[in-house]
Coordinates of C-alpha atoms and ligand atoms in Angstrom, one line a residue:
M21 CA 36.4 -176.6 -79.3
K22 CA 35.5 -179.1 -76.6
K23 CA 32.5 -181.2 -77.0
H24 CA 30.4 -183.1 -74.5
D25 CA 26.7 -184.1 -74.3
V26 CA 26.3 -182.3 -71.0
I27 CA 28.4 -179.5 -69.4
I28 CA 27.9 -178.9 -65.7
V29 CA 29.3 -175.6 -64.5
G30 CA 30.3 -175.9 -60.8
G31 CA 31.7 -178.8 -58.8
G32 CA 29.9 -178.1 -55.4
L33 CA 27.2 -180.4 -54.0
A34 CA 24.6 -179.5 -56.7
G35 CA 27.0 -179.9 -59.6
L36 CA 28.6 -183.1 -58.4
R37 CA 25.2 -184.7 -57.6
A38 CA 24.0 -183.8 -61.1
A39 CA 27.3 -185.1 -62.6
W40 CA 27.1 -188.4 -60.8
K41 CA 23.6 -189.0 -62.2
V42 CA 23.9 -187.7 -65.7
S43 CA 27.1 -189.6 -66.3
E44 CA 25.2 -192.9 -66.1
V45 CA 23.8 -192.2 -69.6
A46 CA 25.7 -189.4 -71.2
D47 CA 29.2 -187.9 -71.9
T48 CA 29.5 -185.5 -69.0
A49 CA 31.9 -182.7 -68.2
V50 CA 32.3 -180.7 -65.0
V51 CA 33.8 -177.2 -65.5
S52 CA 34.8 -175.6 -62.2
K53 CA 36.9 -172.5 -61.5
L54 CA 38.1 -174.3 -58.3
H55 CA 39.0 -177.9 -57.7
P56 CA 35.6 -179.3 -56.8
L57 CA 36.7 -180.1 -53.2
R58 CA 37.4 -176.4 -52.6
S59 CA 33.7 -175.5 -53.4
H60 CA 31.9 -173.6 -50.6
T61 CA 29.7 -176.7 -49.8
G62 CA 32.8 -177.9 -47.9
A63 CA 32.4 -175.1 -45.4
A64 CA 28.8 -176.1 -44.4
Q65 CA 28.8 -177.1 -40.8
G66 CA 25.4 -177.5 -39.3
G67 CA 23.5 -180.2 -41.2
I68 CA 21.0 -181.2 -43.8
A69 CA 17.3 -181.4 -43.1
A70 CA 14.8 -184.2 -43.5
S71 CA 11.8 -185.3 -41.4
L72 CA 13.3 -188.7 -40.6
G73 CA 11.8 -188.6 -37.1
N74 CA 14.8 -190.3 -35.5
E75 CA 14.8 -188.1 -32.3
T76 CA 11.0 -187.2 -32.1
P77 CA 8.1 -188.2 -34.4
D78 CA 8.1 -185.9 -37.5
S79 CA 6.4 -185.6 -40.8
W80 CA 6.9 -184.0 -44.2
E81 CA 3.8 -181.9 -43.6
E82 CA 5.4 -180.3 -40.5
H83 CA 8.7 -179.8 -42.4
M84 CA 6.6 -178.1 -45.2
F85 CA 4.7 -175.9 -42.8
D86 CA 7.9 -174.7 -41.1
T87 CA 9.6 -174.0 -44.5
V88 CA 6.6 -172.1 -45.8
K89 CA 6.3 -170.1 -42.7
G90 CA 10.1 -169.6 -42.6
S91 CA 9.9 -168.3 -46.2
D92 CA 7.4 -165.7 -45.0
Y93 CA 5.0 -167.2 -47.5
L94 CA 7.0 -166.3 -50.5
G95 CA 8.2 -169.8 -51.2
D96 CA 6.4 -171.7 -54.0
Q97 CA 4.5 -174.4 -52.1
N98 CA 4.6 -176.9 -55.0
A99 CA 8.4 -176.7 -54.9
I100 CA 8.5 -176.9 -51.1
E101 CA 6.3 -179.9 -51.1
T102 CA 8.8 -181.7 -53.5
L103 CA 11.7 -180.6 -51.2
V104 CA 10.3 -181.9 -48.0
K105 CA 8.6 -185.1 -49.4
E106 CA 11.8 -186.3 -51.1
A107 CA 14.2 -185.2 -48.3
P108 CA 14.2 -188.5 -46.4
K109 CA 15.1 -190.4 -49.7
T110 CA 17.8 -187.9 -50.4
I111 CA 19.4 -188.5 -47.0
Y112 CA 19.3 -192.3 -47.4
D113 CA 20.7 -192.0 -50.9
L114 CA 23.6 -189.9 -49.5
E115 CA 24.1 -192.4 -46.7
H116 CA 24.2 -195.2 -49.2
L117 CA 26.8 -193.3 -51.1
G118 CA 28.9 -193.4 -48.0
V119 CA 28.2 -190.2 -46.1
A120 CA 29.3 -190.7 -42.4
F121 CA 26.4 -189.1 -40.5
S122 CA 26.7 -188.7 -36.7
R123 CA 24.6 -191.4 -35.0
T124 CA 22.1 -191.8 -32.1
E125 CA 22.9 -194.3 -29.4
E126 CA 20.8 -197.0 -31.3
G127 CA 22.8 -196.3 -34.5
K128 CA 20.2 -194.2 -36.3
I129 CA 21.1 -191.0 -38.1
A130 CA 21.3 -188.4 -35.3
Q131 CA 19.2 -185.2 -35.8
R132 CA 19.6 -181.8 -34.0
P133 CA 17.3 -178.8 -33.7
F134 CA 17.8 -175.9 -36.0
G135 CA 16.2 -172.4 -36.1
G136 CA 12.6 -172.3 -37.5
H137 CA 12.2 -176.0 -37.5
Q138 CA 9.7 -177.2 -34.9
K139 CA 11.3 -180.7 -34.8
P140 CA 15.0 -181.8 -34.6
R141 CA 15.6 -182.7 -38.3
S142 CA 19.1 -181.6 -39.0
C143 CA 21.2 -184.7 -40.0
Y144 CA 24.9 -183.9 -39.4
A145 CA 28.4 -185.1 -39.3
A146 CA 29.7 -183.2 -36.2
D147 CA 30.1 -179.7 -37.6
W148 CA 31.7 -181.0 -40.8
T149 CA 28.5 -181.8 -42.6
G150 CA 29.3 -180.1 -45.9
H151 CA 32.8 -181.3 -46.0
T152 CA 31.7 -184.9 -45.5
L153 CA 29.0 -184.6 -48.2
L154 CA 31.3 -183.0 -50.7
H155 CA 34.1 -185.5 -50.3
T156 CA 31.8 -188.5 -50.4
V157 CA 29.9 -187.4 -53.6
Y158 CA 33.2 -186.4 -55.3
E159 CA 34.7 -189.8 -54.4
Q160 CA 31.7 -191.5 -56.0
C161 CA 32.2 -189.4 -59.1
I162 CA 35.8 -190.6 -59.6
P163 CA 35.0 -194.1 -60.9
K164 CA 32.5 -192.6 -63.4
T165 CA 33.7 -191.4 -66.7
I166 CA 33.3 -187.7 -66.1
A167 CA 35.6 -185.2 -67.7
F168 CA 36.7 -182.7 -64.9
Y169 CA 37.9 -179.4 -66.2
D170 CA 39.3 -178.0 -62.9
E171 CA 40.4 -174.4 -62.8
W172 CA 38.4 -173.4 -65.8
F173 CA 36.5 -170.1 -65.4
A174 CA 33.1 -170.1 -67.2
L175 CA 32.5 -166.8 -68.9
S176 CA 29.3 -167.0 -70.8
L177 CA 26.4 -169.1 -71.9
A178 CA 25.9 -169.8 -75.6
V179 CA 22.1 -169.3 -75.8
R180 CA 20.7 -168.5 -79.3
D181 CA 17.0 -168.6 -80.3
G182 CA 16.0 -169.9 -76.9
V183 CA 18.3 -172.9 -77.0
C184 CA 21.4 -173.4 -74.9
R185 CA 24.3 -174.8 -76.9
G186 CA 27.2 -174.8 -74.4
I187 CA 29.4 -172.3 -72.7
V188 CA 32.6 -170.3 -73.3
A189 CA 35.3 -170.7 -70.6
L190 CA 38.8 -169.4 -69.7
D191 CA 41.5 -172.0 -68.9
I192 CA 43.0 -170.4 -65.8
R193 CA 46.2 -172.4 -66.2
T194 CA 47.0 -171.3 -69.8
G195 CA 44.9 -168.1 -70.2
E196 CA 43.3 -169.5 -73.3
V197 CA 39.6 -169.1 -74.0
E198 CA 37.6 -172.0 -75.4
A199 CA 34.1 -173.0 -76.5
F200 CA 32.4 -176.0 -74.9
H201 CA 29.8 -177.3 -77.3
S202 CA 27.0 -179.4 -75.7
K203 CA 23.4 -180.5 -75.9
A204 CA 22.7 -179.3 -72.4
V205 CA 24.1 -177.2 -69.7
I206 CA 23.5 -177.4 -65.9
L207 CA 24.5 -174.2 -64.0
A208 CA 25.5 -175.0 -60.4
T209 CA 27.8 -172.0 -59.6
G210 CA 26.7 -171.4 -56.0
G211 CA 26.1 -168.2 -54.1
Y212 CA 27.3 -164.5 -54.1
G213 CA 27.9 -163.5 -50.5
R214 CA 31.2 -161.9 -51.6
A215 CA 29.2 -158.9 -52.8
F216 CA 29.2 -157.9 -49.1
K217 CA 32.0 -156.9 -46.8
I218 CA 31.0 -159.0 -43.8
T219 CA 30.2 -162.4 -45.2
S220 CA 30.5 -166.1 -44.3
N221 CA 31.1 -166.9 -47.9
A222 CA 34.3 -168.2 -49.5
L223 CA 36.3 -165.9 -51.8
A224 CA 35.0 -167.7 -54.8
N225 CA 31.3 -167.0 -54.1
T226 CA 31.0 -164.2 -56.6
G227 CA 27.8 -165.1 -58.4
D228 CA 29.4 -165.8 -61.8
G229 CA 26.5 -167.9 -62.9
L230 CA 24.1 -165.0 -62.3
G231 CA 26.4 -162.7 -64.4
M232 CA 26.4 -165.3 -67.2
A233 CA 22.6 -165.5 -67.1
L234 CA 22.2 -161.8 -67.3
R235 CA 24.7 -161.5 -70.2
A236 CA 22.6 -164.1 -72.0
G237 CA 19.5 -161.9 -71.7
L238 CA 18.0 -164.1 -68.9
P239 CA 16.3 -162.7 -65.8
L240 CA 17.0 -163.2 -62.1
E241 CA 14.3 -163.9 -59.5
D242 CA 13.8 -162.4 -56.0
M243 CA 17.4 -161.0 -55.8
E244 CA 16.5 -158.6 -53.0
F245 CA 16.3 -161.4 -50.5
V246 CA 19.7 -161.9 -49.0
Q247 CA 20.1 -163.9 -45.8
F248 CA 22.1 -162.5 -43.0
H249 CA 23.2 -165.2 -40.6
P250 CA 23.2 -164.2 -36.9
T251 CA 26.5 -165.8 -35.8
G252 CA 29.3 -164.4 -37.9
L253 CA 32.5 -164.0 -36.1
Y254 CA 33.0 -160.4 -35.2
R255 CA 34.7 -158.4 -38.0
Q256 CA 35.6 -161.6 -39.9
G257 CA 32.1 -162.7 -40.9
I258 CA 33.3 -166.3 -40.7
L259 CA 30.4 -168.6 -39.8
L260 CA 29.8 -170.2 -36.4
T261 CA 27.2 -172.8 -37.1
E262 CA 23.6 -172.5 -36.0
G263 CA 24.2 -176.0 -34.7
A264 CA 25.7 -174.2 -31.7
R265 CA 22.3 -172.8 -30.8
G266 CA 20.8 -176.2 -31.8
E267 CA 23.0 -177.7 -29.1
G268 CA 21.7 -175.2 -26.5
G269 CA 23.9 -172.1 -27.0
Y270 CA 22.7 -168.6 -25.8
L271 CA 22.9 -165.2 -27.4
V272 CA 23.7 -162.4 -24.8
N273 CA 24.2 -158.7 -25.2
G274 CA 26.9 -156.5 -23.5
D275 CA 24.9 -156.5 -20.2
G276 CA 24.9 -160.3 -20.2
D277 CA 21.1 -160.4 -21.0
R278 CA 19.6 -163.2 -23.2
F279 CA 17.9 -160.5 -25.3
M280 CA 16.0 -163.0 -27.6
R281 CA 13.4 -163.1 -24.8
N282 CA 12.3 -159.7 -26.0
Y283 CA 12.0 -160.7 -29.7
A284 CA 11.0 -164.3 -29.9
P285 CA 9.9 -165.4 -26.4
E286 CA 8.9 -168.8 -27.5
K287 CA 11.7 -169.9 -29.9
M288 CA 14.4 -167.7 -28.3
E289 CA 17.8 -168.6 -30.0
L290 CA 16.0 -171.0 -32.3
A291 CA 13.9 -168.4 -34.1
P292 CA 14.7 -168.1 -37.8
R293 CA 17.8 -166.3 -39.0
D294 CA 16.1 -163.1 -40.2
V295 CA 14.4 -162.6 -36.8
I296 CA 17.6 -163.1 -34.8
S297 CA 19.8 -161.0 -37.1
R298 CA 17.4 -158.1 -36.7
A299 CA 17.3 -158.6 -32.9
E300 CA 21.1 -158.5 -32.8
Q301 CA 21.3 -155.5 -35.0
T302 CA 18.7 -153.7 -32.8
E303 CA 20.7 -154.5 -29.7
I304 CA 23.9 -153.1 -31.4
D305 CA 22.2 -150.0 -32.8
Q306 CA 20.5 -149.2 -29.4
G307 CA 23.9 -149.4 -27.6
R308 CA 23.6 -152.7 -25.8
G309 CA 26.4 -154.4 -27.6
G310 CA 29.7 -155.6 -26.0
E311 CA 32.9 -153.6 -25.6
G312 CA 33.0 -151.1 -28.5
K313 CA 29.2 -151.8 -28.7
D314 CA 29.3 -153.1 -32.3
F315 CA 28.8 -156.8 -31.5
V316 CA 26.9 -159.2 -29.2
Y317 CA 28.0 -162.6 -27.8
L318 CA 27.4 -166.3 -28.4
D319 CA 27.6 -168.0 -25.0
L320 CA 28.4 -171.8 -25.1
R321 CA 30.2 -172.0 -21.7
H322 CA 27.4 -174.0 -20.1
L323 CA 27.6 -176.8 -22.7
G324 CA 30.9 -177.9 -21.3
E325 CA 34.2 -178.9 -23.0
A326 CA 33.2 -182.5 -23.8
K327 CA 30.1 -181.6 -25.7
I328 CA 31.8 -178.7 -27.5
N329 CA 34.6 -181.0 -28.6
E330 CA 32.2 -183.7 -29.7
K331 CA 29.5 -181.7 -31.5
L332 CA 31.2 -178.4 -32.4
P333 CA 34.9 -179.0 -32.8
Q334 CA 35.3 -176.8 -35.9
L335 CA 33.5 -173.9 -34.2
R336 CA 36.0 -174.0 -31.2
D337 CA 38.9 -174.1 -33.6
L338 CA 37.6 -171.1 -35.6
A339 CA 36.9 -169.0 -32.5
R340 CA 40.3 -169.7 -31.1
S341 CA 42.1 -169.1 -34.4
F342 CA 40.4 -166.0 -35.7
V343 CA 39.4 -164.0 -32.6
G344 CA 41.6 -165.7 -29.9
V345 CA 38.7 -166.8 -27.6
D346 CA 37.9 -170.3 -26.4
P347 CA 34.2 -171.0 -26.3
V348 CA 34.7 -173.5 -23.5
K349 CA 35.5 -170.6 -21.1
D350 CA 34.9 -167.3 -23.0
L351 CA 32.0 -165.5 -24.7
V352 CA 32.4 -165.4 -28.5
P353 CA 31.9 -161.9 -30.1
I354 CA 29.5 -162.2 -33.1
Q355 CA 27.6 -160.1 -35.6
P356 CA 25.2 -160.7 -38.5
T357 CA 27.0 -161.8 -41.7
A358 CA 25.8 -162.0 -45.3
H359 CA 25.3 -165.7 -45.8
Y360 CA 22.9 -167.0 -48.4
S361 CA 21.2 -165.9 -51.6
M362 CA 17.5 -166.8 -51.7
G363 CA 17.2 -165.3 -55.2
G364 CA 18.9 -166.6 -58.3
I365 CA 18.3 -168.0 -61.8
P366 CA 14.6 -168.8 -62.1
T367 CA 13.8 -172.5 -62.6
T368 CA 10.8 -174.9 -62.6
V369 CA 10.6 -177.7 -60.0
T370 CA 12.5 -180.0 -62.3
G371 CA 15.4 -177.5 -62.6
Q372 CA 14.5 -176.2 -66.1
V373 CA 15.7 -172.6 -66.4
I374 CA 12.9 -170.2 -67.4
S375 CA 13.2 -166.9 -69.3
D376 CA 10.3 -164.9 -68.1
E377 CA 7.4 -164.4 -65.6
K378 CA 5.3 -166.7 -67.7
N379 CA 7.7 -169.7 -67.2
A380 CA 8.9 -169.9 -70.9
P381 CA 11.6 -172.6 -70.8
V382 CA 15.2 -172.1 -72.1
T383 CA 15.7 -175.3 -74.0
G384 CA 18.7 -177.3 -72.9
L385 CA 19.5 -175.1 -69.8
F386 CA 19.1 -176.2 -66.3
A387 CA 20.2 -174.8 -62.9
A388 CA 20.5 -176.2 -59.4
G389 CA 21.9 -175.3 -55.9
E390 CA 22.4 -171.9 -54.5
C391 CA 22.6 -170.1 -57.9
A392 CA 19.0 -171.3 -58.8
C393 CA 15.7 -169.9 -57.5
I394 CA 13.0 -172.6 -57.6
S395 CA 11.8 -171.0 -55.1
V396 CA 11.9 -173.2 -52.0
H397 CA 13.3 -170.6 -49.6
G398 CA 11.1 -167.6 -50.5
A399 CA 12.1 -164.6 -48.5
N400 CA 14.1 -166.4 -45.9
R401 CA 15.8 -169.9 -45.9
L402 CA 15.7 -172.1 -42.9
G403 CA 19.0 -173.5 -41.9
T404 CA 19.8 -177.0 -43.3
N405 CA 17.4 -176.6 -46.1
S406 CA 20.0 -175.5 -48.6
L407 CA 22.3 -178.6 -48.5
L408 CA 19.1 -180.5 -49.0
D409 CA 18.1 -178.1 -51.9
A410 CA 21.5 -178.6 -53.6
A411 CA 21.6 -182.4 -53.2
L412 CA 17.9 -183.0 -54.2
F413 CA 17.5 -180.4 -57.0
G414 CA 21.0 -181.2 -58.3
H415 CA 19.7 -184.8 -58.8
K416 CA 16.4 -183.5 -60.2
A417 CA 18.1 -181.3 -62.7
A418 CA 20.1 -184.3 -63.8
V419 CA 16.9 -186.4 -64.3
A420 CA 15.3 -183.6 -66.3
T421 CA 18.5 -183.3 -68.4
I422 CA 18.5 -187.1 -69.1
E423 CA 15.0 -186.9 -70.3
Y424 CA 15.8 -183.9 -72.5
L425 CA 18.7 -185.8 -74.0
N426 CA 16.3 -188.4 -75.5
E427 CA 15.2 -185.9 -78.0
A428 CA 18.1 -183.4 -78.0
D429 CA 20.9 -182.9 -80.5
F430 CA 23.9 -180.6 -80.9
H431 CA 22.8 -177.2 -82.3
P432 CA 25.4 -175.1 -84.1
F433 CA 27.6 -173.2 -81.7
P434 CA 27.1 -169.5 -82.0
E435 CA 30.5 -168.2 -83.1
E436 CA 29.8 -164.7 -81.8
V437 CA 29.6 -165.9 -78.2
M438 CA 33.1 -167.3 -78.5
I439 CA 34.3 -164.0 -80.1
E440 CA 32.7 -162.0 -77.2
G441 CA 34.4 -164.2 -74.6
V442 CA 37.9 -163.8 -76.3
T443 CA 37.4 -160.1 -76.6
R444 CA 36.2 -159.7 -73.0
V445 CA 39.3 -161.5 -71.6
K446 CA 41.6 -159.7 -73.9
W447 CA 40.1 -156.3 -72.9
V448 CA 40.5 -157.1 -69.2
R449 CA 44.1 -158.5 -69.6
E450 CA 45.2 -155.4 -71.5
A451 CA 43.2 -152.8 -69.6
N452 CA 45.4 -149.8 -68.8
G453 CA 43.0 -147.4 -67.2
R454 CA 43.3 -145.6 -63.9
E455 CA 41.0 -147.6 -61.7
S456 CA 41.9 -150.6 -59.6
A457 CA 39.4 -153.5 -59.9
P458 CA 40.2 -154.8 -56.3
K459 CA 39.4 -151.3 -55.0
L460 CA 36.1 -151.2 -56.9
R461 CA 35.3 -154.6 -55.4
H462 CA 36.1 -153.4 -51.9
E463 CA 33.9 -150.3 -52.3
L464 CA 31.1 -152.4 -53.6
Q465 CA 31.3 -154.7 -50.5
E466 CA 31.5 -151.7 -48.2
T467 CA 28.4 -150.1 -49.6
M468 CA 26.3 -153.3 -49.9
T469 CA 27.0 -154.1 -46.2
Q470 CA 26.3 -150.6 -45.0
K471 CA 23.4 -149.6 -47.2
C472 CA 21.7 -152.9 -48.3
G473 CA 22.0 -154.9 -45.1
V474 CA 19.8 -156.2 -42.3
F475 CA 17.8 -152.9 -42.1
R476 CA 17.0 -151.0 -45.3
D477 CA 15.3 -147.8 -46.2
R478 CA 14.8 -145.8 -49.5
E479 CA 17.4 -143.2 -48.8
K480 CA 20.1 -145.8 -48.1
L481 CA 19.1 -147.9 -51.0
E482 CA 19.1 -144.9 -53.4
E483 CA 22.6 -144.0 -52.2
C484 CA 23.6 -147.7 -52.7
L485 CA 22.2 -147.9 -56.2
A486 CA 24.0 -144.6 -57.2
K487 CA 27.2 -146.0 -55.8
V488 CA 26.8 -149.3 -57.7
K489 CA 26.2 -147.4 -60.9
E490 CA 29.2 -145.2 -60.3
L491 CA 31.4 -148.3 -59.8
Q492 CA 30.1 -149.9 -63.0
K493 CA 31.2 -146.8 -64.9
R494 CA 34.5 -146.7 -63.2
F495 CA 35.0 -150.4 -64.1
D496 CA 35.3 -149.3 -67.8
D497 CA 38.5 -147.5 -66.8
I498 CA 40.3 -150.3 -64.9
G499 CA 44.0 -151.0 -65.3
I500 CA 45.6 -154.4 -64.9
G501 CA 49.2 -154.7 -63.8
D502 CA 49.8 -158.4 -64.6
R503 CA 49.6 -159.2 -68.2
S504 CA 50.7 -162.8 -67.9
K505 CA 48.5 -165.7 -69.1
S506 CA 49.0 -168.5 -66.6
F507 CA 47.1 -168.2 -63.3
N508 CA 46.5 -164.5 -63.7
T509 CA 44.3 -164.0 -60.7
E510 CA 44.1 -160.2 -61.3
V511 CA 42.2 -161.0 -64.5
T512 CA 39.9 -163.6 -63.0
E513 CA 39.1 -161.4 -60.1
A514 CA 38.3 -158.5 -62.4
L515 CA 35.9 -160.8 -64.3
E516 CA 34.3 -161.7 -61.0
T517 CA 34.0 -158.1 -60.0
Q518 CA 32.2 -157.3 -63.2
N519 CA 29.6 -160.1 -62.4
M520 CA 29.2 -158.8 -58.9
L521 CA 28.5 -155.2 -60.1
D522 CA 25.9 -156.5 -62.5
F523 CA 23.8 -158.6 -60.1
S524 CA 24.3 -156.2 -57.2
E525 CA 22.4 -153.5 -59.2
I526 CA 19.5 -155.9 -59.3
I527 CA 19.6 -156.7 -55.6
V528 CA 19.5 -153.0 -54.7
Y529 CA 16.9 -152.0 -57.4
G530 CA 14.6 -154.8 -56.4
A531 CA 14.9 -153.9 -52.7
M532 CA 14.1 -150.3 -53.5
Q533 CA 10.9 -151.2 -55.3
R534 CA 9.7 -153.8 -52.7
E535 CA 8.0 -151.5 -50.2
E536 CA 7.3 -154.0 -47.4
C537 CA 9.0 -156.2 -44.8
R538 CA 9.1 -159.8 -45.7
G539 CA 11.7 -162.4 -44.4
A540 CA 15.2 -161.1 -44.8
H541 CA 14.1 -158.0 -46.7
W542 CA 13.3 -155.4 -44.0
R543 CA 12.3 -151.8 -44.9
V544 CA 12.2 -149.7 -41.8
D545 CA 10.3 -147.1 -43.9
H546 CA 7.6 -149.6 -44.8
P547 CA 6.8 -151.6 -41.7
G548 CA 4.8 -154.8 -41.9
R549 CA 4.3 -157.4 -44.7
D550 CA 2.0 -156.3 -47.5
D551 CA 0.4 -159.3 -49.0
E552 CA -2.1 -157.3 -51.0
N553 CA 0.6 -155.7 -53.1
W554 CA 3.8 -157.8 -52.6
L555 CA 2.9 -161.4 -52.3
K556 CA 4.7 -162.0 -55.6
H557 CA 8.1 -162.9 -57.0
T558 CA 10.4 -160.3 -58.6
I559 CA 11.7 -161.2 -62.1
A560 CA 14.4 -158.8 -63.0
F561 CA 15.9 -158.2 -66.5
Q562 CA 19.0 -156.2 -67.3
K563 CA 18.1 -154.0 -70.3
E564 CA 20.1 -151.5 -72.3
D565 CA 18.4 -148.6 -70.5
G566 CA 18.4 -150.1 -67.0
I567 CA 16.7 -152.8 -64.9
E568 CA 13.2 -153.9 -65.9
L569 CA 11.2 -155.6 -63.1
R570 CA 8.2 -157.9 -63.8
Y571 CA 6.4 -159.9 -61.2
K572 CA 5.1 -163.5 -60.9
D573 CA 2.4 -165.1 -58.6
V574 CA 3.5 -167.2 -55.7
V575 CA 2.3 -170.8 -55.8
I576 CA 0.1 -171.4 -52.7
T577 CA -1.4 -174.9 -52.3
R578 CA -1.8 -175.9 -48.6
Y579 CA -0.9 -173.0 -46.3
P580 CA -2.5 -169.6 -47.0
P581 CA -0.4 -166.7 -45.6
K582 CA -0.9 -165.7 -42.0
E583 CA 1.0 -163.7 -39.4
R584 CA 4.4 -165.1 -38.8
G585 CA 5.3 -165.1 -35.1
Y586 CA 7.9 -167.1 -33.1
Ligands
FAD620 C1 30.0 -171.1 -44.1 C2 28.7 -171.8 -44.6 C3 28.1 -172.7 -43.9 C4 26.9 -173.3 -44.4 N1 26.3 -174.3 -43.6 C5 25.2 -174.9 -44.1 C6 24.5 -175.9 -43.4 O1 25.0 -176.3 -42.3 N2 23.4 -176.4 -43.9 C7 22.9 -176.0 -45.1 O2 21.9 -176.6 -45.5 N3 23.5 -175.0 -45.8 C8 24.6 -174.5 -45.4 N4 25.2 -173.5 -46.1 C9 24.7 -173.2 -47.4 C10 25.2 -174.3 -48.4 O3 26.4 -174.8 -48.0 C11 25.2 -173.8 -49.8 O4 24.0 -173.2 -50.2 C12 25.5 -175.0 -50.8 O5 26.5 -175.8 -50.3 C13 25.7 -174.6 -52.2 O6 26.1 -175.6 -53.0 P1 26.3 -175.4 -54.6 O7 26.7 -176.6 -55.1 O8 25.1 -174.7 -55.1 O9 27.5 -174.3 -54.6 P2 29.0 -174.4 -54.1 O10 29.3 -175.4 -53.3 O11 29.3 -173.0 -53.7 O12 29.8 -174.6 -55.5 C14 29.9 -173.7 -56.5 C15 30.8 -174.3 -57.6 O13 30.7 -173.4 -58.8 C16 31.9 -173.2 -59.3 N5 32.0 -172.0 -60.0 C17 31.5 -170.8 -59.6 N6 31.7 -169.8 -60.5 C18 32.3 -170.4 -61.6 C19 32.8 -170.0 -62.9 N7 32.7 -168.7 -63.3 N8 33.3 -171.0 -63.7 C20 33.4 -172.3 -63.3 N9 33.0 -172.7 -62.1 C21 32.4 -171.8 -61.3 C22 32.9 -173.3 -58.1 O14 34.2 -173.7 -58.5 C23 32.2 -174.3 -57.3 O15 32.7 -175.6 -57.6 C24 26.4 -172.9 -45.6 C25 27.0 -171.9 -46.3 C26 28.2 -171.3 -45.8 C27 28.8 -170.2 -46.6

């Protein structure tokens, strides 16, 4: 058994920010299924938000209003206030750690416009922002005494009697399962976009932390809110940053028309993502797409080669490599792509995980980053607010953990969680049924994209739910061809698929119950936002006899809900 004061699961921006801070006072370990530098944070391109006001005067109040409105009034305003007030300090802290932000001519941190933000407040490092952040924070973790368990796959949380006592994890290199005993655990396992076929997310974004929470009897919050990003490369889903539109890019349909004038005449291409994704899907569904009619275009040609090379070098490379077009002279084919999980493991503003709709805390368990739901993004996240969320609330979860350590001790490790972990891995490795886990994963992705996507209705959602349940049953009959222990990706992928099947049921079930349109959740059979019945958070539990939904009030402090137009 391994033993550390604090175990952080995940080596992305949230996990590393937390590790950097906690390790000042406690024996800290980072358990990550990937080498930390391969975390999805590294793929973030566009930027990280703060009202620095370096380009035009700005204030946290304006950032707050934009975020509340962007969330379609589902975000908790106490949490959003924390996010926006502490954003500038977070940026300067990161700068002092060594993050090489792009600069204005006078040498200040440059800021560019982003969708849904009224002011240019995205701080960026060309279109390599996440890469720069991740490398810098990781470098700063190296001189600290942090135990890095790279390529360890966390299986389960050891929660007993409302107290978290560590985790159980699989060593991918040896195939052995081990218990990690700790006083506190911080979950920072990232998003779950891989549950969809067309997605911008890395292969590893399979929502394992959500599966771990569910298996420990904990609920998930607002899972029906999945963000679809408007500029995924056609068929690939690979992201082309919103920074492209921030720099002045257009969206045009197959007839060359800048169609956003019909959907968001004021904000045009800088409307929030939910609004633009629906506009694109409408153009496609009504036959105004390009070529085969199933995509629209991003047009950057008027920006010129010099600007594209300076501000959007990665985008140019991605377009050339993956669809063979050069944005300097060609239109780039795009479509909406599953991008971000607004929902997740419910926490308080300090990162403390809660176990029900009444905010009962789980002692010793914290969560931060994309796997957590605080909720600062509500029904729709604004671009550049999530790197901020990960950095800021990763830090906050660390501060709360340090405070907790003052009074915390090691509680006995529940042996049965270890036995369950060993049994689960053995079952998967020795499975000799007729179903193929990769095929089940593929069918899940197909059905989630087709039936639980940008536009939803009861009929499609019912079909989707039936399919997810069928896949869950078929999972019991999987067969594994590779019985080896070392780097057995067939086994780890099957474990991921099991997690995806679990939380996908909650996404679909929550979407079925929520009969309204709010942010990214759009029910064509229930037009309009329904504040009277649905201005509330979904708290979903996985029970023996199915999903149980409970609801929780939204925290409203400054900005009462009003109509959301752009
Ligand atoms: C292509 C792309 C571009 C983006 N661009 C932007 C942007 O410009 N601005 C912005 O604000 N946001 C952006 N986002 C969103 C943002 O990058 C993420 O929300 C954020 O980086 C998440 O950080 P994280 O630390 O929570 O998770 P991640 O960086 O995804 O890290 C998750 C970590 O958890 C570990 N892990 C997962 N499961 C397990 C397990 N079972 N056992 C052990 N370890 C595990 C992984 O190894 C990894 O280290 C973008 C996202 C994508 C996909």
